[in-house]
Amino acid sequence: QLSDQQKMSESPLSRFRGVYLPPALHPLNKTLVKGGKWKDVDSAQEKRRSFLHDFCKKYNSRKKLRTHLVHLVSRIYVEDRHKVLYCEVPKAGCSNWKRVLMVLNGLAASAHNISHDDVHYGKHLRKLDSYDLKGIYTRLNTYTKTIFVRDPMERLVSAFRDKFEHPNSYYHPVFGRAIIKKYRHNANEEALKTGSGVKFKEFIQYLLDSHRPVGMDIHWEQVSKLCYPCLINYDFIGKFETLEEDANYFLQLVGAPAELKFPKFKDRHSSDERTSAEVVRQYLKELSKEERQLTYDFYYLDYLMFNYTSP
C-alpha cells in the first residue's frame, strides 16, 4: 500500500513502465468488404498476421520491453472518423498514407492535392501520444491498427538516396557533416562545411557505430523500435511490395468512401528510379562482406517479424 505522499509524488505515467500488451489475435472485421476480388489479398493478410503473432509469442516469452506506453505509441497517427490507427514507417509509403488519413478525416477532398510539405509539416493529424492515458487505451483497444513495412535493405537504401543524394537543408548539415568528419579521412573543407556528398559506405559506418556522432533517425530506425509490433497488436500488416492492393483492401475494411483509392504517385524525386532489389545490390557492393552482415544483423528483427528473406 502506498502512503498518500508517495501516491502524490508518483508520476501517473510511471505505473505504465514495463507495459506489456499481449498480442491476442482478433479476427478482422470484414463486414464492409464488397466483392470477391480481395480473396488473395485477404489470404496473404491472414498469413502475415498469424506469422507475426507466432513470432511474438516466441520472442516475448524471452524478452519484454520495459518502456512507457506513451513512448510505444509516439509514431502512431489517429483518424477518429473511421477509427484507424496507422503506425508511420518512413520509406514505406508513409507520405501517401498521411494524405489518405487527411482525406478520411475530412481535412482534404482528394489525396492528390496535398503537397509534401503539408503532409509532413502541416500538423493536421494527431498522434496517439497526444491523448490522455484513457484516450490511448480506448483507441488501442477499439480502433483498427495498421502498419505498412518494407524490405529492410530497400528501405535503408531508399532513405540514404532520398536524404543524402539530393540537396537537403537538414540532413546534410546535421547528419552529413558529422558523418564526413568522423568517417572520411582527409576530408576537404567544403565537404566538412556543407555535409554534402556522404558516401553509402560512410553512412553504414555511422549506422553501425555504437558511438554515433549523431543519433538515430526515424528514416532508418528499425520497425521493431518505431512501432513495437510485438507489444501493440496490429490488426493489419501491409507491405510496400504489395502497397496498392493492401492499402485499398484496408480502406474497404474500415468503410472508407468508395471513390477514395490509395495514390499511386511517387512523393518526391519522381524522376529517380525506384529503389528496387537490383538498385540495393549496387549499393551493397560498396560494402565489405562484414559490413553487409552487420547491416543485416542490425535489421535482423525486422527481417524475422515480417518474414522477409535475407538478401
Short mmCIF file of C-alpha atoms in Angstrom, two decimals:
data_model
loop_
_atom_site.label_atom_id
_atom_site.label_comp_id
_atom_site.label_asym_id
_atom_site.label_seq_id
_atom_site.Cartn_x
_atom_site.Cartn_y
_atom_site.Cartn_z
CA GLN A 1 0.00 0.00 0.00
CA LEU A 2 1.39 3.39 -0.98
CA SER A 3 1.21 6.25 1.51
CA ASP A 4 -0.73 9.31 0.32
CA GLN A 5 2.51 11.22 -0.06
CA GLN A 6 4.03 8.51 -2.27
CA LYS A 7 0.91 8.47 -4.40
CA MET A 8 1.11 12.23 -4.81
CA SER A 9 4.76 12.22 -5.82
CA GLU A 10 4.46 9.30 -8.22
CA SER A 11 4.17 10.32 -11.86
CA PRO A 12 0.90 8.98 -13.31
CA LEU A 13 2.91 7.52 -16.20
CA SER A 14 5.41 5.62 -14.09
CA ARG A 15 2.76 2.96 -13.45
CA PHE A 16 2.87 2.15 -17.14
CA ARG A 17 6.56 1.33 -17.28
CA GLY A 18 7.09 -2.19 -18.50
CA VAL A 19 3.63 -2.19 -20.06
CA TYR A 20 3.01 -5.40 -21.93
CA LEU A 21 0.06 -5.68 -24.25
CA PRO A 22 -0.39 -9.37 -25.02
CA PRO A 23 -0.70 -9.77 -28.79
CA ALA A 24 -4.04 -11.58 -28.88
CA LEU A 25 -5.05 -12.25 -32.48
CA HIS A 26 -8.53 -10.85 -33.05
CA PRO A 27 -10.35 -11.75 -36.27
CA LEU A 28 -10.53 -8.86 -38.75
CA ASN A 29 -13.99 -7.37 -39.18
CA LYS A 30 -14.69 -7.92 -42.89
CA THR A 31 -18.37 -6.92 -42.92
CA LEU A 32 -17.70 -3.78 -45.02
CA VAL A 33 -15.70 -5.56 -47.74
CA LYS A 34 -17.59 -5.69 -51.03
CA GLY A 35 -16.97 -8.05 -53.96
CA GLY A 36 -14.90 -11.21 -54.23
CA LYS A 37 -11.74 -9.70 -55.71
CA TRP A 38 -9.97 -9.41 -52.35
CA LYS A 39 -9.60 -13.13 -51.73
CA ASP A 40 -5.84 -13.34 -52.42
CA VAL A 41 -5.06 -10.12 -50.53
CA ASP A 42 -7.08 -11.36 -47.58
CA SER A 43 -5.35 -14.74 -47.60
CA ALA A 44 -1.89 -13.05 -47.63
CA GLN A 45 -3.07 -10.81 -44.78
CA GLU A 46 -4.13 -13.73 -42.59
CA LYS A 47 -0.77 -15.44 -43.17
CA ARG A 48 1.16 -12.29 -42.18
CA ARG A 49 -0.96 -11.80 -39.08
CA SER A 50 -0.55 -15.34 -37.82
CA PHE A 51 3.17 -15.35 -38.70
CA LEU A 52 3.79 -12.19 -36.65
CA HIS A 53 1.60 -13.45 -33.83
CA ASP A 54 3.52 -16.75 -33.61
CA PHE A 55 6.85 -14.95 -33.79
CA CYS A 56 5.88 -12.55 -30.99
CA LYS A 57 4.69 -15.35 -28.76
CA LYS A 58 8.14 -16.96 -29.00
CA TYR A 59 10.04 -13.67 -28.80
CA ASN A 60 8.03 -12.22 -25.93
CA SER A 61 8.45 -15.30 -23.80
CA ARG A 62 12.15 -14.42 -23.64
CA LYS A 63 12.07 -10.64 -23.65
CA LYS A 64 9.64 -7.96 -22.51
CA LEU A 65 10.39 -4.39 -23.43
CA ARG A 66 10.38 -2.09 -20.43
CA THR A 67 9.14 1.17 -21.85
CA HIS A 68 6.45 3.81 -21.35
CA LEU A 69 3.12 3.30 -23.07
CA VAL A 70 3.34 6.91 -24.30
CA HIS A 71 6.69 6.16 -25.98
CA LEU A 72 5.29 2.98 -27.56
CA VAL A 73 2.58 4.93 -29.39
CA SER A 74 4.57 8.04 -30.35
CA ARG A 75 4.68 7.16 -34.08
CA ILE A 76 1.01 6.24 -34.38
CA TYR A 77 -1.37 8.56 -36.25
CA VAL A 78 -5.05 8.71 -35.31
CA GLU A 79 -8.04 9.03 -37.62
CA ASP A 80 -11.11 9.19 -35.39
CA ARG A 81 -13.88 9.19 -38.01
CA HIS A 82 -13.11 5.71 -39.33
CA LYS A 83 -11.37 4.56 -36.13
CA VAL A 84 -7.97 3.99 -37.69
CA LEU A 85 -4.53 3.91 -36.06
CA TYR A 86 -1.62 3.99 -38.51
CA CYS A 87 1.98 3.50 -37.36
CA GLU A 88 4.29 5.50 -39.58
CA VAL A 89 7.23 3.63 -41.13
CA PRO A 90 9.18 6.13 -43.29
CA LYS A 91 10.11 4.98 -46.80
CA ALA A 92 7.20 2.51 -46.87
CA GLY A 93 4.50 4.69 -48.42
CA CYS A 94 4.00 6.89 -45.34
CA SER A 95 3.55 10.23 -47.19
CA ASN A 96 0.66 8.88 -49.23
CA TRP A 97 -0.78 7.18 -46.16
CA LYS A 98 -0.86 10.52 -44.36
CA ARG A 99 -2.62 12.04 -47.37
CA VAL A 100 -5.24 9.28 -47.20
CA LEU A 101 -5.73 9.85 -43.46
CA MET A 102 -6.27 13.57 -44.12
CA VAL A 103 -8.96 12.75 -46.69
CA LEU A 104 -10.61 10.21 -44.33
CA ASN A 105 -10.60 12.88 -41.61
CA GLY A 106 -12.34 15.42 -43.85
CA LEU A 107 -9.27 17.70 -43.97
CA ALA A 108 -8.90 17.44 -47.77
CA ALA A 109 -11.15 16.47 -50.66
CA SER A 110 -8.51 14.49 -52.53
CA ALA A 111 -5.14 12.93 -51.73
CA HIS A 112 -3.74 14.33 -54.99
CA ASN A 113 -3.98 18.00 -53.97
CA ILE A 114 -1.90 17.74 -50.78
CA SER A 115 1.72 18.91 -51.03
CA HIS A 116 4.68 17.11 -49.46
CA ASP A 117 5.24 19.98 -47.01
CA ASP A 118 1.59 19.99 -45.99
CA VAL A 119 1.78 16.27 -45.28
CA HIS A 120 4.93 16.39 -43.17
CA TYR A 121 4.92 19.85 -41.61
CA GLY A 122 1.24 20.81 -41.59
CA LYS A 123 0.41 19.29 -38.18
CA HIS A 124 -3.04 18.33 -39.45
CA LEU A 125 -3.07 14.83 -37.98
CA ARG A 126 -2.99 13.91 -34.31
CA LYS A 127 -0.65 11.29 -32.90
CA LEU A 128 -1.77 8.82 -30.29
CA ASP A 129 0.64 10.12 -27.65
CA SER A 130 -1.22 13.46 -27.64
CA TYR A 131 -4.22 11.86 -25.89
CA ASP A 132 -4.52 11.13 -22.18
CA LEU A 133 -3.97 7.56 -20.96
CA LYS A 134 -7.67 6.69 -21.15
CA GLY A 135 -7.81 8.04 -24.71
CA ILE A 136 -4.74 6.00 -25.68
CA TYR A 137 -6.08 2.77 -24.19
CA THR A 138 -9.58 3.21 -25.63
CA ARG A 139 -8.20 3.71 -29.13
CA LEU A 140 -5.67 0.87 -28.87
CA ASN A 141 -8.45 -1.48 -27.82
CA THR A 142 -11.18 -0.42 -30.24
CA TYR A 143 -9.63 1.07 -33.42
CA THR A 144 -8.26 -0.84 -36.42
CA LYS A 145 -4.47 -0.69 -36.12
CA THR A 146 -2.32 -0.92 -39.24
CA ILE A 147 1.36 -0.94 -40.08
CA PHE A 148 2.98 -0.90 -43.54
CA VAL A 149 6.51 -2.31 -43.80
CA ARG A 150 9.20 -2.76 -46.44
CA ASP A 151 12.20 -4.99 -47.10
CA PRO A 152 14.74 -3.54 -44.60
CA MET A 153 17.65 -3.14 -47.06
CA GLU A 154 15.41 -1.50 -49.67
CA ARG A 155 14.07 0.86 -47.04
CA LEU A 156 17.59 1.71 -45.86
CA VAL A 157 18.93 2.40 -49.36
CA SER A 158 15.81 4.40 -50.23
CA ALA A 159 16.35 6.57 -47.13
CA PHE A 160 20.04 7.11 -47.99
CA ARG A 161 19.25 8.12 -51.59
CA ASP A 162 16.47 10.48 -50.50
CA LYS A 163 18.37 12.24 -47.71
CA PHE A 164 21.97 12.27 -48.96
CA GLU A 165 21.88 12.19 -52.78
CA HIS A 166 19.62 15.23 -53.12
CA PRO A 167 20.01 18.74 -51.68
CA ASN A 168 18.68 18.73 -48.13
CA SER A 169 18.83 21.64 -45.69
CA TYR A 170 18.54 19.38 -42.63
CA TYR A 171 20.23 16.03 -43.28
CA HIS A 172 23.38 17.44 -44.91
CA PRO A 173 24.36 19.93 -42.18
CA VAL A 174 23.15 17.79 -39.25
CA PHE A 175 23.99 14.22 -40.28
CA GLY A 176 26.25 14.74 -43.30
CA ARG A 177 28.78 16.98 -41.59
CA ALA A 178 29.10 14.71 -38.55
CA ILE A 179 29.42 11.60 -40.74
CA ILE A 180 32.09 13.11 -43.02
CA LYS A 181 34.02 14.49 -40.05
CA LYS A 182 34.19 11.12 -38.28
CA TYR A 183 34.48 8.60 -41.12
CA ARG A 184 36.23 10.37 -44.02
CA HIS A 185 40.00 10.66 -43.73
CA ASN A 186 41.45 13.80 -45.31
CA ALA A 187 38.01 15.33 -45.93
CA ASN A 188 38.22 18.69 -47.69
CA GLU A 189 36.98 21.91 -46.17
CA GLU A 190 33.96 22.19 -48.46
CA ALA A 191 32.66 18.72 -47.50
CA LEU A 192 33.18 19.42 -43.80
CA LYS A 193 31.34 22.72 -44.14
CA THR A 194 28.31 21.58 -46.15
CA GLY A 195 28.00 17.89 -45.22
CA SER A 196 27.09 17.11 -48.84
CA GLY A 197 28.31 14.07 -50.74
CA VAL A 198 28.16 11.43 -47.99
CA LYS A 199 29.06 8.03 -49.44
CA PHE A 200 26.93 4.97 -48.73
CA LYS A 201 29.86 3.21 -47.03
CA GLU A 202 30.32 6.21 -44.68
CA PHE A 203 26.62 6.20 -43.91
CA ILE A 204 26.78 2.50 -42.98
CA GLN A 205 29.81 3.13 -40.76
CA TYR A 206 27.71 5.71 -38.91
CA LEU A 207 24.70 3.34 -38.70
CA LEU A 208 26.77 0.52 -37.18
CA ASP A 209 28.79 2.71 -34.80
CA SER A 210 27.78 2.24 -31.15
CA HIS A 211 29.24 5.75 -30.52
CA ARG A 212 27.44 7.54 -33.37
CA PRO A 213 28.37 11.21 -33.71
CA VAL A 214 24.64 11.98 -34.22
CA GLY A 215 21.62 10.00 -33.03
CA MET A 216 19.28 7.69 -34.90
CA ASP A 217 16.62 8.95 -37.28
CA ILE A 218 13.17 7.53 -37.99
CA HIS A 219 14.02 7.04 -41.67
CA TRP A 220 16.48 4.25 -40.86
CA GLU A 221 15.35 3.22 -37.37
CA GLN A 222 14.23 -0.42 -37.11
CA VAL A 223 10.46 -1.00 -37.43
CA SER A 224 10.68 -3.03 -34.21
CA LYS A 225 11.65 0.22 -32.42
CA LEU A 226 9.30 2.55 -34.30
CA CYS A 227 6.06 0.58 -33.98
CA TYR A 228 6.71 -2.19 -31.40
CA PRO A 229 4.81 -4.88 -33.32
CA CYS A 230 5.16 -7.41 -30.50
CA LEU A 231 3.71 -5.10 -27.87
CA ILE A 232 0.97 -3.45 -29.94
CA ASN A 233 -1.36 -5.87 -31.62
CA TYR A 234 -1.65 -4.61 -35.23
CA ASP A 235 -4.79 -5.80 -36.97
CA PHE A 236 -3.46 -5.27 -40.50
CA ILE A 237 0.07 -5.71 -41.84
CA GLY A 238 0.61 -4.12 -45.24
CA LYS A 239 3.77 -4.42 -47.30
CA PHE A 240 5.34 -1.84 -49.61
CA GLU A 241 5.88 -4.62 -52.16
CA THR A 242 2.08 -5.01 -52.49
CA LEU A 243 1.24 -1.48 -51.36
CA GLU A 244 -1.72 -0.59 -53.57
CA GLU A 245 -3.76 -3.76 -53.21
CA ASP A 246 -3.05 -3.96 -49.46
CA ALA A 247 -3.95 -0.29 -48.92
CA ASN A 248 -7.13 -0.42 -51.00
CA TYR A 249 -8.26 -3.59 -49.22
CA PHE A 250 -7.62 -1.90 -45.86
CA LEU A 251 -9.69 1.12 -46.97
CA GLN A 252 -12.58 -1.28 -47.69
CA LEU A 253 -12.20 -2.87 -44.25
CA VAL A 254 -12.60 0.46 -42.46
CA GLY A 255 -15.51 1.68 -44.60
CA ALA A 256 -13.69 4.44 -46.49
CA PRO A 257 -15.64 6.27 -49.23
CA ALA A 258 -15.76 4.11 -52.38
CA GLU A 259 -14.08 6.79 -54.53
CA LEU A 260 -11.02 7.01 -52.24
CA LYS A 261 -8.15 4.96 -53.68
CA PHE A 262 -4.59 4.85 -52.44
CA PRO A 263 -2.48 7.31 -54.52
CA LYS A 264 -0.01 5.80 -57.00
CA PHE A 265 2.33 8.75 -57.37
CA LYS A 266 5.89 8.86 -56.02
CA ASP A 267 6.06 11.63 -53.46
CA ARG A 268 9.45 13.21 -54.26
CA HIS A 269 12.30 12.83 -56.77
CA SER A 270 9.75 11.29 -59.12
CA SER A 271 12.26 11.06 -61.99
CA ASP A 272 14.56 8.81 -59.93
CA GLU A 273 14.45 5.07 -60.44
CA ARG A 274 12.59 3.42 -57.57
CA THR A 275 14.77 1.63 -55.04
CA SER A 276 14.47 -1.99 -56.16
CA ALA A 277 16.36 -5.18 -55.25
CA GLU A 278 18.71 -4.51 -58.17
CA VAL A 279 19.41 -0.94 -57.03
CA VAL A 280 20.09 -2.25 -53.50
CA ARG A 281 22.56 -4.78 -54.89
CA GLN A 282 24.62 -1.99 -56.46
CA TYR A 283 24.82 -0.11 -53.15
CA LEU A 284 25.69 -3.21 -51.13
CA LYS A 285 28.67 -3.80 -53.47
CA GLU A 286 30.31 -0.74 -51.89
CA LEU A 287 30.44 -2.53 -48.52
CA SER A 288 32.76 -5.22 -47.24
CA LYS A 289 31.32 -8.66 -46.55
CA GLU A 290 31.49 -7.94 -42.82
CA GLU A 291 29.65 -4.60 -43.18
CA ARG A 292 26.91 -6.30 -45.19
CA GLN A 293 26.50 -8.95 -42.49
CA LEU A 294 26.44 -6.37 -39.68
CA THR A 295 23.85 -4.28 -41.53
CA TYR A 296 21.67 -7.36 -41.90
CA ASP A 297 22.16 -8.10 -38.19
CA PHE A 298 21.08 -4.53 -37.38
CA TYR A 299 17.71 -5.19 -39.06
CA TYR A 300 17.54 -8.85 -38.05
CA LEU A 301 14.31 -8.49 -36.02
CA ASP A 302 12.56 -6.67 -38.88
CA TYR A 303 13.53 -9.46 -41.27
CA LEU A 304 12.18 -12.09 -38.87
CA MET A 305 8.95 -10.36 -37.80
CA PHE A 306 7.72 -9.67 -41.31
CA ASN A 307 9.09 -12.80 -42.96
CA TYR A 308 11.46 -11.09 -45.40
CA THR A 309 14.14 -13.27 -46.95
CA SER A 310 17.72 -12.31 -46.13
CA PRO A 311 19.49 -10.56 -49.02
#
